[in-house]
Amino acid sequence: MGEIFNDTNTNKLLKQIDEDLKKELSEKRYKHSIGVMNKAEEIAKIYDADVNKAKLIGLAHDIGKELPKEEKLKYSIENNLGVDEIEKINIGLLHGKIGADICKKRYGFTQDMQNAIIYHTVGNKDMDLLAKILFVSDKIEENRSYKNEEKQVKLEEARRISKENIDKAVLFLIDMSLEYTLKKNELIHPDSIFTRNKIIINLQ
Ligand SMILES: [Fe+2]
Ligand SMILES: [Fe+2]
């Protein structure tokens, strides 16, 4: 079986997604999407992952992010994507599942690409290399920066770790997000905890 996404059809599809995103996303989110595509390409090369798939999911991952809340809920229910108890409250989290569904139907993304997009929000214990690349790229892409100095230092640290050990980068970013979630007394999605535990066990 040859590659499903070769350089020719990938470039064509990237162009199509790019046109769609320009219409469907704000300028800021569009820029973020380009940043994630570039970062995913960079990291995929380091870990010898499928670069074309990494670029495609990097560019498209937030395609459902700017649907209004009610639309997100409606889309998820109508397309049987499943809404868990955390997602019922933090409706924004649904943009992972919605994005994956849109990308399957519109661009023919494969199951592993869909999973990576589903998992990019809170993580998942079953993340494969491609999913880890998207999870990390989303959070460290070059357009991201924090006014909070402590957070900015951690971001730089995450960028460094991402070049050395992708699992450690995922763990570092989950811990970083948990820390702020706790401080703000917000809900923690259990999948973040399951992901964290699995990586810690695997690193031992
Ligand atoms: Fe996202
Ligand atoms: Fe994103």
XYZ file of N, CA and C and ligand atoms in Angstrom:
614
model
N 0.843 -1.207 0.000
C 0.000 0.000 0.000
C 0.873 1.250 0.000
N 0.634 2.107 -0.976
C 1.424 3.344 -1.042
C 0.914 4.375 -0.047
N 1.599 5.497 -0.031
C 1.153 6.570 0.868
C -0.188 7.105 0.392
N -1.068 7.343 1.337
C -2.384 7.884 0.978
C -2.235 9.361 0.610
N -1.412 10.047 1.374
C -1.186 11.462 1.091
C 0.239 11.657 0.584
N 0.367 11.689 -0.759
C 1.690 11.972 -1.330
C 1.841 13.491 -1.471
N 3.029 13.928 -1.918
C 3.300 15.373 -1.972
C 2.313 16.101 -2.883
N 1.941 15.466 -3.996
C 1.058 16.131 -4.963
C -0.346 16.335 -4.401
N -0.979 15.251 -3.944
C -2.352 15.460 -3.446
C -2.378 16.201 -2.114
N -1.296 16.112 -1.365
C -1.237 16.866 -0.105
C -1.224 18.367 -0.383
N -0.383 18.782 -1.332
C -0.306 20.213 -1.629
C -1.628 20.760 -2.155
N -2.304 19.943 -2.941
C -3.609 20.340 -3.457
C -4.620 20.519 -2.318
N -4.596 19.542 -1.421
C -5.527 19.563 -0.288
C -5.201 20.704 0.676
N -3.907 20.947 0.887
C -3.508 22.055 1.777
C -4.049 23.379 1.229
N -3.994 23.515 -0.086
C -4.477 24.739 -0.723
C -5.980 24.902 -0.499
N -6.691 23.786 -0.644
C -8.148 23.805 -0.453
C -8.509 24.144 1.002
N -7.817 23.514 1.937
C -8.076 23.778 3.361
C -7.766 25.234 3.677
N -6.630 25.712 3.133
C -6.218 27.089 3.355
C -7.308 28.067 2.894
N -7.879 27.801 1.742
C -8.965 28.668 1.235
C -10.181 28.624 2.153
N -10.525 27.424 2.604
C -11.674 27.276 3.512
C -11.434 28.011 4.835
N -10.226 27.862 5.370
C -9.921 28.482 6.666
C -9.963 30.003 6.579
N -9.513 30.532 5.451
C -9.542 31.992 5.268
C -10.971 32.505 5.352
N -11.924 31.676 4.911
C -13.331 32.090 4.967
C -13.943 31.821 6.329
N -13.500 30.747 6.996
C -14.211 30.283 8.184
C -13.581 30.680 9.515
N -12.348 31.168 9.481
C -11.687 31.526 10.735
C -11.288 32.999 10.766
N -11.149 33.526 11.981
C -10.628 34.878 12.143
C -9.163 34.891 11.705
N -8.638 36.095 11.491
C -7.260 36.215 11.038
C -6.286 35.619 12.054
N -6.609 35.864 13.327
C -5.737 35.383 14.396
C -5.685 33.851 14.420
N -6.847 33.225 14.290
C -6.906 31.758 14.326
C -6.315 31.168 13.041
N -6.474 31.881 11.945
C -5.877 31.420 10.686
C -4.352 31.399 10.809
N -3.828 32.463 11.386
C -2.378 32.556 11.593
C -1.874 31.428 12.501
N -2.650 31.173 13.560
C -2.336 30.081 14.479
C -2.292 28.750 13.717
N -3.257 28.550 12.827
C -3.338 27.304 12.061
C -2.106 27.102 11.178
N -1.668 28.188 10.545
C -0.442 28.121 9.735
C 0.754 27.806 10.641
N 0.770 28.438 11.809
C 1.853 28.194 12.775
C 1.901 26.736 13.210
N 0.729 26.149 13.445
C 0.669 24.740 13.876
C 1.108 23.821 12.738
N 0.703 24.172 11.511
C 1.131 23.368 10.352
C 2.662 23.352 10.253
N 3.267 24.519 10.371
C 4.727 24.601 10.268
C 5.431 23.866 11.398
N 4.889 24.026 12.603
C 5.495 23.359 13.764
C 5.334 21.848 13.653
N 4.155 21.400 13.212
C 3.902 19.961 13.075
C 4.844 19.358 12.035
N 5.103 20.102 10.968
C 6.039 19.635 9.944
C 7.440 19.478 10.543
N 7.849 20.504 11.287
C 9.178 20.499 11.910
C 9.334 19.303 12.857
N 8.327 19.096 13.721
C 8.424 18.009 14.710
C 8.311 16.641 14.029
N 7.455 16.539 13.020
C 7.292 15.258 12.312
C 8.618 14.814 11.705
N 9.384 15.776 11.199
C 10.686 15.440 10.603
C 11.652 14.916 11.667
N 11.613 15.510 12.855
C 12.509 15.074 13.938
C 12.233 13.612 14.308
N 10.941 13.259 14.398
C 10.575 11.925 14.894
C 10.231 10.951 13.770
N 10.518 11.350 12.527
C 10.304 10.473 11.386
C 8.838 10.042 11.241
N 7.934 10.977 11.493
C 6.500 10.712 11.323
C 6.086 11.099 9.898
N 4.835 10.848 9.554
C 4.311 11.189 8.228
C 4.135 12.712 8.127
N 5.049 13.346 7.401
C 5.080 14.816 7.335
C 3.827 15.380 6.668
N 3.349 14.728 5.620
C 2.155 15.230 4.929
C 0.931 15.205 5.831
N 0.740 14.089 6.527
C -0.388 14.003 7.458
C -0.255 15.054 8.567
N 0.966 15.229 9.063
C 1.207 16.199 10.138
C 0.842 17.613 9.674
N 1.231 17.955 8.454
C 0.918 19.296 7.927
C -0.589 19.480 7.760
N -1.238 18.461 7.212
C -2.686 18.556 6.966
C -3.464 18.731 8.271
N -3.156 17.917 9.270
C -3.906 18.036 10.535
C -3.524 19.318 11.271
N -2.249 19.722 11.125
C -1.828 20.964 11.761
C -2.628 22.145 11.228
N -2.765 22.193 9.912
C -3.497 23.300 9.296
C -4.992 23.254 9.655
N -5.573 22.061 9.642
C -7.043 21.948 9.735
C -7.586 21.784 11.154
N -6.721 21.573 12.160
C -7.191 21.103 13.475
C -8.256 21.981 14.139
N -8.215 23.291 13.909
C -9.172 24.191 14.589
C -10.319 24.625 13.675
N -10.576 23.854 12.636
C -11.574 24.259 11.640
C -12.968 24.451 12.248
N -13.255 23.734 13.335
C -14.585 23.869 13.953
C -14.615 24.822 15.133
N -13.496 25.470 15.385
C -13.358 26.229 16.640
C -14.229 27.485 16.723
N -14.501 28.088 15.599
C -15.227 29.361 15.678
C -16.721 29.253 15.381
N -17.235 28.038 15.353
C -18.700 27.888 15.309
C -19.238 28.395 16.641
N -20.381 29.090 16.628
C -20.962 29.526 17.905
C -21.288 28.309 18.793
N -21.326 28.527 20.106
C -21.562 27.451 21.080
C -22.767 26.577 20.733
N -23.873 27.227 20.413
C -25.107 26.480 20.129
C -24.919 25.588 18.907
N -24.178 26.129 17.927
C -23.910 25.353 16.707
C -23.041 24.141 17.009
N -22.071 24.353 17.900
C -21.178 23.249 18.274
C -21.984 22.108 18.883
N -22.870 22.477 19.787
C -23.686 21.476 20.465
C -24.599 20.776 19.465
N -25.232 21.588 18.626
C -26.156 21.065 17.624
C -25.427 20.114 16.667
N -24.266 20.538 16.169
C -23.487 19.720 15.236
C -23.113 18.386 15.882
N -22.671 18.453 17.142
C -22.216 17.245 17.832
C -23.356 16.266 18.040
N -24.521 16.781 18.398
C -25.671 15.912 18.646
C -26.171 15.325 17.319
N -26.319 16.185 16.314
C -26.848 15.716 15.022
C -25.941 14.687 14.356
N -24.637 14.805 14.589
C -23.707 13.882 13.950
C -23.214 12.777 14.894
N -23.921 12.629 16.017
C -23.609 11.557 16.985
C -22.145 11.519 17.400
N -21.579 12.681 17.708
C -20.163 12.714 18.087
C -19.959 12.402 19.566
N -21.048 12.435 20.347
C -20.929 12.168 21.778
C -20.533 13.430 22.526
N -21.286 13.756 23.566
C -20.986 14.930 24.382
C -20.863 14.453 25.826
N -19.653 14.491 26.394
C -19.503 14.005 27.770
C -19.847 15.092 28.787
N -19.779 14.757 30.081
C -20.278 15.707 31.081
C -19.415 16.963 31.196
N -18.150 16.844 30.872
C -17.293 18.034 30.896
C -17.601 18.904 29.665
N -17.772 18.241 28.528
C -18.055 18.967 27.278
C -19.416 19.666 27.313
N -20.321 19.099 28.091
C -21.623 19.748 28.252
C -21.458 21.138 28.872
N -20.473 21.271 29.732
C -20.232 22.546 30.412
C -19.218 23.384 29.625
N -18.101 22.751 29.242
C -17.100 23.450 28.424
C -17.323 23.095 26.953
N -18.333 23.701 26.381
C -18.771 23.347 25.028
C -17.655 23.555 23.994
N -16.797 24.511 24.257
C -15.682 24.791 23.346
C -14.828 23.565 23.059
N -14.723 22.673 24.044
C -13.899 21.466 23.867
C -14.367 20.612 22.697
N -15.636 20.743 22.338
C -16.199 19.930 21.252
C -15.548 20.231 19.893
N -14.796 21.325 19.794
C -14.247 21.664 18.476
C -13.270 20.614 17.956
N -12.732 19.786 18.842
C -11.868 18.693 18.386
C -12.666 17.655 17.607
N -13.725 17.159 18.245
C -14.573 16.151 17.592
C -15.220 16.705 16.322
N -15.670 17.938 16.397
C -16.325 18.562 15.234
C -15.324 18.719 14.087
N -14.137 19.209 14.407
C -13.100 19.397 13.389
C -12.760 18.091 12.693
N -12.627 17.026 13.491
C -12.301 15.714 12.918
C -13.402 15.249 11.975
N -14.641 15.468 12.368
C -15.786 15.054 11.548
C -15.839 15.845 10.234
N -15.611 17.141 10.332
C -15.585 17.983 9.117
C -14.465 17.513 8.188
N -13.300 17.252 8.757
C -12.135 16.863 7.938
C -12.300 15.494 7.296
N -13.019 14.604 7.980
C -13.304 13.289 7.388
C -14.208 13.476 6.161
N -15.288 14.242 6.369
C -16.294 14.378 5.314
C -15.831 15.261 4.152
N -15.113 16.347 4.481
C -14.719 17.285 3.426
C -13.431 16.904 2.724
N -12.453 16.411 3.487
C -11.108 16.210 2.917
C -10.647 14.754 2.917
N -11.483 13.854 3.440
C -11.102 12.440 3.450
C -9.962 12.096 4.387
N -9.859 12.812 5.497
C -8.812 12.503 6.470
C -8.989 11.078 6.985
N -7.878 10.378 7.176
C -7.895 8.998 7.673
C -8.180 8.977 9.183
N -8.455 7.758 9.698
C -8.834 7.628 11.110
C -7.758 8.166 12.058
N -6.492 7.879 11.758
C -5.425 8.366 12.652
C -5.365 9.899 12.657
N -5.638 10.511 11.501
C -5.657 11.978 11.423
C -6.860 12.535 12.205
N -7.993 11.860 12.064
C -9.192 12.282 12.811
C -8.947 12.175 14.312
N -8.351 11.056 14.729
C -8.088 10.885 16.162
C -7.181 11.992 16.694
N -6.154 12.318 15.934
C -5.231 13.369 16.374
C -5.990 14.678 16.604
N -6.930 14.972 15.707
C -7.700 16.219 15.843
C -8.652 16.125 17.036
N -9.269 14.950 17.216
C -10.164 14.764 18.373
C -9.379 14.970 19.677
N -8.153 14.432 19.716
C -7.378 14.415 20.965
C -6.616 15.711 21.250
N -6.584 16.657 20.293
C -5.679 17.802 20.491
C -6.119 18.749 21.601
N -7.344 18.624 22.058
C -7.852 19.555 23.074
C -7.364 19.195 24.478
N -7.724 17.988 24.951
C -7.353 17.618 26.327
C -6.425 16.421 26.402
N -6.047 15.864 25.253
C -5.193 14.683 25.230
C -6.017 13.409 25.313
N -5.325 12.279 25.128
C -5.981 10.980 25.238
C -4.900 9.931 25.452
N -5.197 8.948 26.286
C -4.178 7.935 26.601
C -3.786 7.110 25.370
N -4.625 7.096 24.349
C -4.325 6.322 23.141
C -3.661 7.144 22.040
N -3.175 8.322 22.361
C -2.530 9.152 21.343
C -1.332 8.423 20.728
N -1.283 8.404 19.376
C -0.094 7.865 18.704
C 0.861 9.032 18.412
N 1.957 8.726 17.702
C 2.957 9.768 17.450
C 2.354 10.982 16.749
N 1.514 10.722 15.743
C 0.897 11.820 14.987
C 0.046 12.708 15.908
N -0.716 12.069 16.783
C -1.572 12.818 17.710
C -0.727 13.630 18.699
N 0.371 13.042 19.151
C 1.256 13.761 20.082
C 1.875 14.973 19.389
N 2.224 14.798 18.125
C 2.814 15.910 17.359
C 1.821 17.060 17.256
N 0.561 16.749 16.987
C -0.439 17.820 16.888
C -0.692 18.462 18.248
N -0.812 17.625 19.278
C -1.065 18.134 20.628
C 0.010 19.148 21.024
N 1.253 18.787 20.773
C 2.382 19.643 21.160
C 2.468 20.872 20.243
N 2.368 20.665 18.941
C 2.498 21.785 17.990
C 1.477 22.876 18.257
N 0.259 22.457 18.587
C -0.824 23.395 18.872
C -0.450 24.353 20.002
N 0.283 23.827 20.974
C 0.555 24.626 22.164
C 1.857 25.392 22.132
N 2.734 25.054 21.198
C 4.048 25.734 21.189
C 4.351 26.458 19.880
N 3.403 26.484 18.939
C 3.684 27.102 17.626
C 4.188 28.538 17.802
N 4.900 29.009 16.790
C 5.683 30.238 16.941
C 4.881 31.505 17.240
N 3.613 31.525 16.886
C 2.806 32.723 17.174
C 2.397 32.825 18.643
N 2.511 31.709 19.362
C 2.097 31.741 20.766
C 3.114 32.477 21.615
N 2.609 33.328 22.519
C 3.478 33.951 23.515
C 2.606 34.364 24.685
N 3.205 34.490 25.850
C 2.441 34.861 27.049
C 3.016 36.118 27.677
N 2.127 36.980 28.133
C 2.585 38.186 28.841
C 3.145 37.797 30.203
N 2.504 36.803 30.817
C 2.969 36.261 32.091
C 4.359 35.636 31.897
N 5.340 36.192 32.625
C 6.727 35.805 32.387
C 6.991 34.333 32.696
N 6.366 33.860 33.771
C 6.545 32.465 34.186
C 6.018 31.519 33.091
N 4.878 31.894 32.558
C 4.284 31.084 31.492
C 5.152 31.100 30.234
N 5.698 32.273 29.922
C 6.547 32.412 28.744
C 7.808 31.547 28.873
N 8.369 31.525 30.084
C 9.560 30.703 30.338
C 9.217 29.231 30.109
N 8.045 28.829 30.598
C 7.616 27.433 30.420
C 7.373 27.099 28.946
N 6.830 28.051 28.220
C 6.604 27.843 26.791
C 7.926 27.567 26.070
N 8.939 28.378 26.401
C 10.265 28.182 25.788
C 10.821 26.810 26.158
N 10.604 26.428 27.410
C 11.062 25.120 27.902
C 10.368 23.997 27.113
N 9.058 24.147 26.898
C 8.293 23.149 26.141
C 8.822 23.048 24.707
N 9.166 24.188 24.119
C 9.708 24.192 22.751
C 11.025 23.418 22.698
N 11.819 23.564 23.726
C 13.102 22.865 23.790
C 12.869 21.349 23.952
N 11.997 20.989 24.904
C 11.734 19.564 25.171
C 11.156 18.867 23.932
N 10.337 19.606 23.175
C 9.683 18.995 22.006
C 10.679 18.473 20.979
N 11.877 19.013 20.993
C 12.902 18.571 20.031
C 13.641 17.330 20.530
N 13.466 17.028 21.838
C 14.229 15.918 22.429
C 13.394 14.678 22.714
N 12.201 14.883 23.241
C 11.365 13.750 23.627
C 9.894 14.167 23.571
N 9.181 13.632 22.610
C 7.800 14.070 22.384
C 6.888 13.718 23.566
N 7.124 12.569 24.203
C 6.303 12.190 25.370
C 6.517 13.168 26.518
N 7.761 13.507 26.745
C 8.064 14.469 27.810
C 7.451 15.837 27.513
N 7.387 16.176 26.233
C 6.776 17.455 25.843
C 5.271 17.435 26.123
N 4.617 16.314 25.800
C 3.179 16.189 26.082
C 2.945 16.311 27.584
N 3.738 15.576 28.357
C 3.609 15.589 29.818
C 3.808 16.999 30.382
N 4.839 17.658 29.910
C 5.154 19.012 30.376
C 3.993 19.970 30.091
N 3.408 19.835 28.903
C 2.314 20.744 28.519
C 1.024 20.426 29.268
N 0.785 19.147 29.547
C -0.396 18.790 30.351
C -0.230 19.350 31.763
N 0.950 19.167 32.347
C 1.196 19.681 33.694
C 1.040 21.198 33.738
N 1.543 21.855 32.706
C 1.444 23.309 32.625
C -0.028 23.720 32.607
N -0.818 23.030 31.811
C -2.225 23.410 31.708
C -2.990 23.038 32.980
N -2.645 21.898 33.592
C -3.306 21.506 34.858
C -3.050 22.538 35.954
N -1.810 22.994 35.995
C -1.425 23.978 36.999
C -2.332 25.222 36.932
N -2.561 25.695 35.705
C -3.377 26.906 35.562
C -4.865 26.600 35.730
N -5.255 25.395 35.346
C -6.652 24.997 35.536
C -6.978 24.926 37.035
N -6.053 24.393 37.804
C -6.243 24.319 39.253
C -6.319 25.712 39.861
N -5.394 26.566 39.448
C -5.366 27.941 39.968
C -6.679 28.657 39.713
N -7.251 28.414 38.531
C -8.498 29.093 38.169
C -9.720 28.327 38.664
N -9.471 27.182 39.329
C -10.540 26.351 39.867
C -11.530 25.901 38.780
N -10.978 25.564 37.606
C -11.835 25.112 36.508
C -11.881 23.585 36.447
N -12.795 23.055 35.645
C -12.933 21.606 35.491
C -11.708 21.022 34.787
N -11.326 19.837 35.219
C -10.233 19.111 34.567
C -10.842 17.923 33.833
N -10.519 17.802 32.544
C -11.055 16.649 31.818
C -10.277 15.392 32.214
N -10.983 14.304 32.562
C -10.285 13.081 33.005
C -9.296 12.538 31.972
N -9.540 12.776 30.685
C -8.607 12.280 29.661
C -7.208 12.895 29.810
N -7.147 14.123 30.339
C -5.832 14.733 30.584
C -5.082 13.934 31.657
N -5.807 13.520 32.683
C -5.200 12.744 33.777
C -4.769 11.358 33.267
N -5.651 10.712 32.469
C -5.316 9.388 31.920
C -4.071 9.464 31.024
N -3.996 10.535 30.235
C -2.842 10.729 29.347
C -1.577 10.896 30.170
N -1.684 11.732 31.183
C -0.548 12.016 32.052
C -0.044 10.740 32.725
N -0.973 9.966 33.302
C -0.590 8.723 33.987
C 0.092 7.756 33.025
N -0.488 7.605 31.845
C 0.070 6.651 30.872
C 1.495 7.037 30.493
N 1.720 8.327 30.261
C 3.073 8.755 29.864
C 4.059 8.545 31.007
N 3.633 8.874 32.225
C 4.538 8.691 33.371
C 4.902 7.215 33.530
N 3.900 6.342 33.390
C 4.155 4.902 33.511
C 5.113 4.450 32.396
N 4.874 4.919 31.174
C 5.725 4.519 30.050
C 7.143 5.056 30.159
N 7.308 6.189 30.804
C 8.644 6.788 30.924
C 9.478 6.109 32.012
N 8.800 5.320 32.874
C 9.541 4.699 33.995
C 10.434 3.538 33.529
Fe -7.992 23.634 19.185
Fe -5.263 25.218 17.973
